[in-house]
Coordinates of N, CA, C and O in Angstrom, one line a residue:
M15 N -7.9 -91.0 -32.6 CA -7.2 -90.2 -31.4 C -6.0 -89.7 -32.0 O -5.4 -90.4 -32.6
S16 N -5.5 -88.6 -31.6 CA -4.5 -87.8 -31.7 C -3.2 -88.2 -31.1 O -3.3 -88.5 -30.0
D17 N -2.1 -88.5 -31.5 CA -0.7 -88.9 -30.8 C 0.0 -87.4 -30.6 O 1.2 -87.6 -30.2
V18 N -0.6 -86.2 -30.7 CA 0.3 -85.0 -30.7 C -0.4 -84.3 -29.4 O -1.5 -84.4 -29.1
I19 N 0.9 -84.1 -28.3 CA 0.6 -83.3 -27.5 C -0.1 -82.0 -27.3 O 1.0 -81.2 -28.3
G20 N -0.9 -81.4 -26.9 CA -1.1 -80.0 -27.0 C -0.9 -79.3 -25.7 O -1.4 -79.4 -24.5
Y21 N 0.0 -78.5 -25.6 CA 0.5 -77.7 -24.1 C -0.2 -76.3 -24.2 O -0.3 -75.8 -25.1
S22 N -0.2 -75.9 -23.2 CA -0.8 -74.4 -22.6 C 0.4 -73.4 -23.1 O 1.5 -73.9 -23.0
I23 N 0.0 -72.5 -23.7 CA 0.9 -71.3 -23.7 C 1.9 -71.1 -22.4 O 3.1 -71.1 -22.8
A24 N 1.2 -71.3 -21.6 CA 2.2 -71.0 -20.0 C 3.0 -72.5 -20.2 O 4.8 -72.0 -20.0
V25 N 3.0 -73.3 -20.4 CA 3.9 -74.5 -20.5 C 5.0 -74.6 -21.9 O 6.1 -74.6 -21.5
K26 N 4.4 -74.0 -22.8 CA 5.3 -73.8 -24.1 C 6.1 -72.5 -23.8 O 7.3 -72.7 -24.2
S27 N 5.7 -71.5 -23.0 CA 6.6 -70.5 -22.7 C 7.7 -70.9 -21.7 O 8.9 -70.5 -22.2
A28 N 7.5 -71.8 -21.0 CA 8.5 -72.3 -20.0 C 9.5 -73.3 -20.7 O 10.8 -72.9 -20.5
R29 N 9.1 -73.8 -21.6 CA 9.9 -74.8 -22.3 C 10.9 -73.7 -23.0 O 12.2 -74.4 -23.6
A30 N 10.2 -73.1 -23.7 CA 11.1 -72.2 -25.1 C 11.9 -71.3 -24.1 O 13.3 -71.1 -24.5
S31 N 11.5 -70.9 -22.8 CA 12.6 -70.0 -21.8 C 13.6 -71.0 -21.3 O 14.7 -70.6 -21.5
A32 N 13.5 -72.2 -21.4 CA 14.5 -73.1 -20.9 C 15.4 -73.6 -21.9 O 16.8 -73.5 -22.1
V33 N 14.8 -73.4 -23.5 CA 16.1 -73.6 -24.7 C 16.6 -72.5 -24.8 O 17.9 -72.4 -24.8
V34 N 16.2 -71.0 -24.6 CA 16.9 -69.8 -24.7 C 18.2 -69.8 -23.6 O 19.2 -69.4 -24.0
S35 N 17.5 -70.3 -22.3 CA 18.9 -70.2 -21.1 C 19.6 -71.2 -21.5 O 21.1 -70.9 -21.4
H36 N 19.7 -72.3 -22.0 CA 20.5 -73.5 -22.7 C 21.6 -72.6 -23.9 O 22.9 -73.2 -23.9
I37 N 20.8 -72.1 -24.4 CA 21.5 -71.5 -25.7 C 22.7 -70.4 -25.0 O 23.8 -70.6 -25.5
D38 N 22.2 -69.7 -24.5 CA 22.8 -68.6 -23.8 C 23.4 -68.8 -22.5 O 24.7 -67.9 -22.0
A39 N 23.7 -70.1 -22.0 CA 24.3 -70.5 -20.8 C 26.0 -70.4 -20.8 O 26.7 -70.0 -20.0
A40 N 26.8 -70.4 -21.9 CA 28.2 -70.2 -22.1 C 28.4 -69.2 -23.0 O 29.6 -69.0 -23.4
G41 N 27.5 -68.2 -23.1 CA 28.0 -67.1 -24.0 C 26.8 -67.1 -25.3 O 25.9 -67.9 -25.2
A42 N 27.6 -66.4 -26.3 CA 26.9 -66.5 -27.7 C 26.6 -68.1 -28.3 O 27.6 -68.4 -28.4
G43 N 25.5 -68.5 -28.5 CA 25.2 -69.8 -29.2 C 25.4 -69.8 -30.7 O 25.8 -68.7 -31.1
K44 N 25.4 -70.9 -31.4 CA 25.8 -71.1 -32.7 C 24.8 -71.8 -33.3 O 24.1 -72.7 -32.9
L45 N 24.5 -71.7 -34.6 CA 23.4 -72.3 -35.5 C 24.5 -72.8 -36.6 O 24.9 -71.8 -37.3
N46 N 24.8 -73.9 -36.9 CA 25.7 -74.5 -38.0 C 24.6 -75.3 -38.9 O 23.7 -76.2 -38.6
L47 N 24.8 -74.9 -40.3 CA 24.3 -75.8 -41.3 C 25.2 -76.7 -42.0 O 26.3 -76.5 -42.0
Y48 N 24.5 -77.8 -42.2 CA 25.2 -79.2 -42.5 C 24.6 -79.9 -43.8 O 23.3 -79.5 -44.3
A49 N 25.4 -80.2 -44.7 CA 25.0 -81.1 -45.9 C 24.8 -82.4 -45.5 O 25.4 -82.9 -44.3
G50 N 24.1 -83.4 -46.3 CA 23.8 -84.8 -45.8 C 22.7 -85.1 -45.2 O 22.0 -84.3 -44.6
T51 N 22.9 -86.3 -44.6 CA 22.0 -86.9 -43.6 C 22.2 -86.6 -42.2 O 23.1 -86.9 -41.6
R52 N 20.9 -86.2 -41.8 CA 21.0 -85.5 -40.1 C 21.2 -86.8 -39.5 O 20.7 -87.7 -39.3
P53 N 22.5 -86.8 -38.5 CA 22.7 -88.1 -38.0 C 21.8 -88.0 -36.4 O 21.0 -87.1 -36.2
A54 N 21.9 -89.1 -35.6 CA 21.3 -89.0 -34.1 C 21.8 -87.7 -33.5 O 23.2 -87.4 -33.6
I55 N 21.0 -87.3 -32.7 CA 21.5 -86.0 -32.0 C 22.7 -86.6 -31.1 O 22.5 -87.5 -30.5
T56 N 23.5 -85.6 -31.1 CA 24.8 -85.9 -30.2 C 25.7 -84.5 -29.8 O 25.3 -83.7 -30.3
D57 N 26.2 -84.7 -28.7 CA 27.1 -83.4 -28.4 C 28.4 -83.4 -29.0 O 29.1 -82.4 -29.1
T58 N 28.8 -84.1 -30.1 CA 30.0 -84.3 -30.7 C 29.4 -84.0 -32.0 O 28.9 -84.7 -32.7
P59 N 30.0 -82.6 -32.7 CA 29.7 -82.5 -33.9 C 30.2 -83.5 -35.0 O 31.3 -83.9 -34.9
P60 N 29.0 -83.8 -36.0 CA 29.5 -84.8 -36.7 C 30.5 -84.4 -37.9 O 31.3 -85.5 -38.2
V61 N 30.5 -83.3 -38.6 CA 31.3 -83.2 -39.7 C 31.4 -81.5 -39.8 O 31.0 -80.9 -39.2
A62 N 32.0 -81.2 -40.6 CA 32.3 -79.6 -40.5 C 31.2 -79.0 -41.2 O 30.7 -79.5 -41.9
P63 N 30.6 -77.8 -40.5 CA 29.5 -77.1 -41.3 C 30.0 -76.4 -42.4 O 30.9 -76.3 -42.7
L64 N 29.0 -76.5 -43.3 CA 28.9 -75.7 -44.6 C 29.0 -74.0 -44.1 O 29.8 -73.1 -44.6
V65 N 28.4 -73.5 -43.0 CA 28.7 -72.4 -42.6 C 28.2 -72.2 -40.9 O 27.4 -73.0 -40.5
E66 N 28.9 -71.5 -40.3 CA 28.3 -71.2 -38.7 C 28.0 -69.8 -38.5 O 28.6 -68.6 -38.9
L67 N 26.5 -69.9 -38.1 CA 26.2 -68.4 -37.5 C 26.1 -68.4 -36.0 O 25.7 -69.0 -35.6
V68 N 26.6 -67.2 -35.7 CA 26.9 -66.6 -34.5 C 25.5 -66.0 -34.1 O 25.3 -65.0 -34.6
L69 N 25.0 -66.3 -32.9 CA 23.7 -65.7 -32.3 C 24.3 -64.7 -31.6 O 25.2 -64.7 -31.1
S70 N 23.4 -63.9 -31.3 CA 23.5 -62.5 -30.5 C 23.5 -63.2 -28.8 O 23.0 -64.6 -28.8
N71 N 24.1 -62.4 -28.0 CA 23.9 -63.2 -26.6 C 23.3 -62.0 -25.5 O 24.2 -61.3 -25.6
P72 N 21.9 -62.0 -25.3 CA 21.3 -63.1 -25.0 C 20.7 -63.4 -26.7 O 20.6 -62.6 -27.5
C73 N 20.1 -64.5 -27.0 CA 20.0 -65.1 -28.3 C 18.6 -64.5 -28.7 O 18.4 -64.3 -30.1
G74 N 17.7 -64.1 -27.7 CA 16.3 -63.5 -28.0 C 15.3 -63.5 -27.1 O 16.0 -63.6 -25.7
V75 N 14.3 -63.6 -27.3 CA 13.3 -63.4 -26.3 C 11.9 -64.6 -26.6 O 11.8 -64.8 -27.8
V76 N 11.4 -64.8 -25.7 CA 10.1 -65.7 -25.8 C 9.0 -64.7 -25.9 O 8.5 -63.7 -24.9
N77 N 8.1 -64.8 -27.2 CA 6.9 -64.1 -27.4 C 5.6 -64.3 -26.5 O 5.8 -65.4 -26.0
E78 N 4.8 -63.6 -26.8 CA 3.4 -64.1 -25.9 C 2.6 -65.3 -26.9 O 1.9 -66.1 -26.2
Q79 N 3.4 -65.6 -27.7 CA 2.9 -67.2 -28.4 C 3.9 -68.2 -28.1 O 3.6 -69.0 -28.8
A80 N 4.7 -67.9 -27.3 CA 5.8 -68.9 -26.7 C 6.7 -69.2 -28.1 O 7.0 -70.3 -28.1
E81 N 7.0 -68.4 -28.9 CA 8.0 -68.5 -30.1 C 9.2 -67.6 -29.4 O 9.2 -66.8 -28.9
I82 N 10.3 -68.4 -29.6 CA 11.7 -67.8 -29.6 C 11.8 -66.9 -30.7 O 12.2 -67.3 -31.7
V83 N 12.0 -65.5 -30.3 CA 12.4 -64.5 -31.7 C 13.6 -64.4 -31.3 O 14.1 -63.7 -30.2
F84 N 14.5 -65.0 -32.3 CA 16.1 -64.6 -32.0 C 16.6 -62.9 -32.4 O 15.8 -62.5 -33.4
S85 N 17.3 -62.4 -31.7 CA 18.0 -61.1 -31.9 C 18.8 -61.3 -33.2 O 18.9 -62.3 -33.6
A86 N 19.4 -60.3 -33.6 CA 20.3 -60.1 -34.8 C 21.0 -61.4 -34.8 O 21.7 -61.6 -33.7
V87 N 21.5 -61.7 -36.0 CA 22.5 -62.5 -36.1 C 23.7 -62.1 -37.1 O 23.3 -61.6 -38.1
D88 N 24.7 -62.4 -36.6 CA 25.9 -61.9 -37.6 C 25.9 -62.6 -39.2 O 25.6 -63.8 -39.0
D89 N 26.1 -61.8 -39.9 CA 26.3 -62.4 -41.4 C 27.3 -63.3 -41.3 O 28.0 -63.0 -40.5
A90 N 27.3 -64.4 -42.0 CA 28.4 -65.2 -42.2 C 28.7 -65.9 -43.7 O 27.9 -66.1 -44.1
M91 N 30.0 -66.0 -43.8 CA 30.4 -66.6 -45.0 C 30.5 -68.3 -45.3 O 30.7 -68.9 -44.2
V92 N 29.7 -68.5 -46.3 CA 29.9 -70.0 -46.3 C 31.2 -70.6 -46.6 O 32.0 -70.0 -47.5
V93 N 31.7 -71.7 -45.7 CA 33.0 -72.3 -45.9 C 33.2 -73.0 -46.8 O 34.5 -73.7 -47.5
S94 N 32.2 -74.0 -47.0 CA 32.2 -75.1 -48.1 C 30.7 -75.3 -49.0 O 29.9 -75.0 -48.3
S95 N 31.3 -75.6 -50.1 CA 29.8 -75.7 -50.8 C 29.2 -77.1 -50.5 O 29.7 -78.2 -50.2
G96 N 27.7 -76.8 -50.8 CA 26.9 -78.2 -50.4 C 25.2 -77.7 -50.0 O 25.3 -76.7 -50.3
V97 N 24.6 -78.5 -50.2 CA 23.3 -78.6 -50.0 C 22.9 -78.8 -48.6 O 23.1 -79.7 -48.0
A98 N 22.5 -77.6 -48.0 CA 22.2 -77.4 -46.5 C 21.0 -78.6 -46.3 O 19.8 -78.3 -46.9
T99 N 20.8 -79.5 -45.5 CA 20.0 -80.4 -45.2 C 19.2 -80.2 -43.5 O 18.1 -81.0 -43.4
W100 N 20.2 -80.4 -42.9 CA 19.9 -80.1 -41.5 C 20.9 -79.0 -40.6 O 22.0 -78.6 -41.4
A101 N 20.5 -78.7 -39.6 CA 21.2 -77.8 -38.6 C 21.6 -78.1 -37.4 O 20.8 -78.7 -36.7
R102 N 22.6 -77.5 -36.5 CA 22.5 -77.7 -35.2 C 22.8 -76.6 -34.4 O 23.3 -75.6 -35.1
L103 N 21.7 -76.4 -33.5 CA 21.8 -75.2 -32.8 C 22.7 -75.8 -31.4 O 22.3 -76.7 -30.5
S104 N 23.6 -74.9 -31.1 CA 24.4 -75.3 -29.9 C 24.5 -74.1 -29.1 O 24.4 -72.9 -29.6
D105 N 25.2 -74.3 -27.7 CA 25.8 -73.0 -27.1 C 27.0 -72.7 -27.4 O 27.6 -73.2 -28.4
A106 N 27.8 -71.8 -26.8 CA 29.3 -71.2 -27.2 C 29.9 -72.3 -27.0 O 31.0 -72.3 -27.8
A107 N 29.9 -73.3 -26.1 CA 30.8 -74.3 -25.7 C 30.6 -75.5 -26.7 O 31.5 -76.3 -26.4
G108 N 29.5 -75.4 -27.7 CA 29.6 -76.4 -28.5 C 28.5 -77.7 -28.1 O 28.5 -78.7 -28.8
N109 N 27.9 -77.4 -26.9 CA 26.8 -78.2 -26.2 C 25.8 -78.3 -27.1 O 25.2 -77.3 -27.5
T110 N 25.2 -79.5 -27.7 CA 24.2 -79.5 -28.5 C 23.0 -79.2 -27.9 O 22.6 -79.6 -26.9
I111 N 21.9 -78.1 -28.4 CA 20.5 -77.9 -27.9 C 19.6 -78.5 -28.7 O 18.7 -79.4 -28.3
A112 N 19.6 -78.6 -30.1 CA 18.7 -79.0 -31.0 C 19.3 -79.5 -32.4 O 20.0 -78.6 -32.9
D113 N 18.6 -80.3 -33.2 CA 18.9 -80.4 -34.4 C 17.6 -80.3 -35.4 O 16.6 -80.6 -34.7
L114 N 18.0 -79.6 -36.5 CA 17.0 -79.2 -37.2 C 16.8 -79.6 -38.5 O 17.9 -79.4 -39.0
D115 N 15.6 -79.8 -39.2 CA 15.8 -79.9 -40.8 C 15.7 -78.5 -41.4 O 15.2 -77.6 -41.1
V116 N 16.4 -78.5 -42.5 CA 16.5 -77.2 -43.4 C 16.0 -77.5 -44.7 O 16.3 -78.8 -45.4
G117 N 15.5 -76.7 -45.2 CA 14.8 -76.7 -46.6 C 14.4 -75.4 -46.9 O 14.6 -74.6 -46.6
E118 N 13.5 -75.3 -48.5 CA 13.3 -74.3 -49.1 C 11.7 -74.1 -48.4 O 11.1 -74.9 -48.2
S119 N 11.3 -73.0 -49.1 CA 9.7 -72.8 -48.9 C 8.8 -73.7 -49.1 O 8.9 -74.5 -50.4
G120 N 8.0 -73.9 -48.5 CA 6.9 -75.1 -48.7 C 7.2 -76.4 -48.3 O 6.7 -77.3 -48.3
S121 N 8.8 -76.6 -47.6 CA 9.2 -77.9 -47.5 C 8.6 -78.2 -46.0 O 8.8 -79.5 -45.7
G122 N 8.3 -77.7 -45.0 CA 7.8 -77.8 -43.9 C 9.0 -78.1 -42.9 O 8.8 -78.3 -41.7
A123 N 10.1 -77.8 -43.2 CA 11.4 -77.8 -42.6 C 11.5 -76.6 -41.3 O 10.7 -75.7 -41.7
A124 N 12.2 -76.9 -40.3 CA 12.2 -76.1 -39.2 C 13.2 -74.9 -39.7 O 12.7 -73.7 -39.3
I125 N 13.8 -74.9 -40.7 CA 14.7 -74.0 -40.9 C 14.5 -73.8 -42.6 O 14.8 -74.5 -43.3
I126 N 14.0 -72.5 -43.0 CA 13.7 -72.5 -44.2 C 14.7 -71.0 -45.1 O 15.0 -70.3 -44.1
L127 N 15.5 -71.7 -46.1 CA 16.3 -70.8 -46.5 C 15.7 -70.7 -48.3 O 14.8 -71.2 -48.6
A128 N 16.3 -69.6 -48.6 CA 15.9 -69.1 -50.0 C 16.5 -70.2 -51.0 O 15.7 -70.7 -52.0
D129 N 17.6 -70.5 -50.8 CA 18.1 -71.6 -51.6 C 18.9 -72.4 -51.0 O 19.9 -71.9 -50.0
T130 N 18.8 -73.7 -50.8 CA 19.6 -74.9 -49.8 C 21.3 -75.2 -50.6 O 21.6 -75.6 -49.9
D131 N 21.0 -74.7 -51.8 CA 22.2 -75.1 -52.4 C 23.5 -74.0 -52.4 O 23.4 -73.0 -52.7
L132 N 24.1 -74.2 -51.0 CA 25.1 -73.1 -50.8 C 26.4 -73.0 -51.6 O 27.0 -74.4 -51.6
K133 N 27.2 -72.0 -51.7 CA 28.3 -71.9 -52.4 C 29.3 -71.6 -51.7 O 29.1 -70.2 -51.0
A134 N 30.6 -71.8 -51.5 CA 31.7 -71.4 -50.5 C 31.7 -70.0 -51.2 O 31.9 -69.7 -52.2
G135 N 32.0 -69.1 -50.2 CA 32.3 -67.6 -50.3 C 30.8 -66.9 -50.3 O 31.2 -65.4 -50.3
A136 N 29.9 -67.5 -50.7 CA 28.7 -66.6 -50.2 C 28.4 -66.1 -49.1 O 28.9 -66.8 -48.1
L137 N 27.8 -65.2 -49.0 CA 27.1 -64.5 -47.4 C 25.8 -65.0 -47.1 O 24.9 -65.0 -47.9
I138 N 25.9 -65.5 -46.1 CA 24.3 -66.1 -45.6 C 24.2 -64.7 -44.6 O 24.7 -64.2 -43.6
R139 N 22.8 -64.4 -44.9 CA 22.3 -63.0 -44.1 C 20.8 -63.5 -43.5 O 20.0 -63.7 -44.3
V140 N 20.7 -63.6 -42.1 CA 19.4 -63.9 -41.7 C 18.5 -62.8 -41.4 O 19.0 -61.7 -40.7
T141 N 17.3 -62.8 -41.9 CA 16.5 -61.5 -41.8 C 15.5 -61.8 -40.7 O 14.7 -60.9 -40.0
L142 N 15.1 -63.0 -40.4 CA 14.1 -63.2 -39.3 C 14.2 -64.8 -38.8 O 14.4 -65.5 -39.6
A143 N 14.4 -65.0 -37.5 CA 14.8 -66.1 -37.2 C 13.7 -66.3 -35.8 O 13.6 -65.4 -34.9
K144 N 12.8 -67.3 -35.8 CA 12.1 -68.0 -34.9 C 12.1 -69.4 -34.4 O 12.3 -70.0 -35.6
L145 N 12.0 -69.8 -33.5 CA 11.9 -71.2 -33.2 C 10.4 -71.2 -32.2 O 10.1 -70.6 -31.5
I146 N 9.6 -72.2 -32.9 CA 8.4 -72.2 -32.5 C 8.1 -73.4 -31.7 O 8.2 -74.4 -32.3
E147 N 7.7 -73.4 -30.4 CA 7.2 -74.5 -29.7 C 6.2 -75.6 -30.1 O 5.3 -74.8 -30.8
P148 N 6.4 -76.8 -30.2 CA 5.4 -77.7 -31.0 C 4.1 -77.7 -30.1 O 4.2 -77.4 -28.9

């Protein structure tokens, strides 16, 4: 017996739409990348992020496969060097939407970077961003 729940596309789409609504609730949402161990999810940011990416408002759309396809994300400068291991997705007011693992290709992480070893002063450019409902 499997312990994974399989939702219909209609339910996945509704859940993804709710996530989009929460991200956009207070304006342009944010995706912050952090180093270290991912803490328990909380509405209080745990430490300063390595980089903060500002999302578009609206942040994106839900496609036919119930994936959130994010609109353009502004380039951002890495402010602190470190190895990105997790990320926090929040609304513009800083309310937590989700915490996500960060890794390199093949890691199985929710967020894939070409290189997780970020250097202060480097530019982060997002070329494609999707959030896939489980």
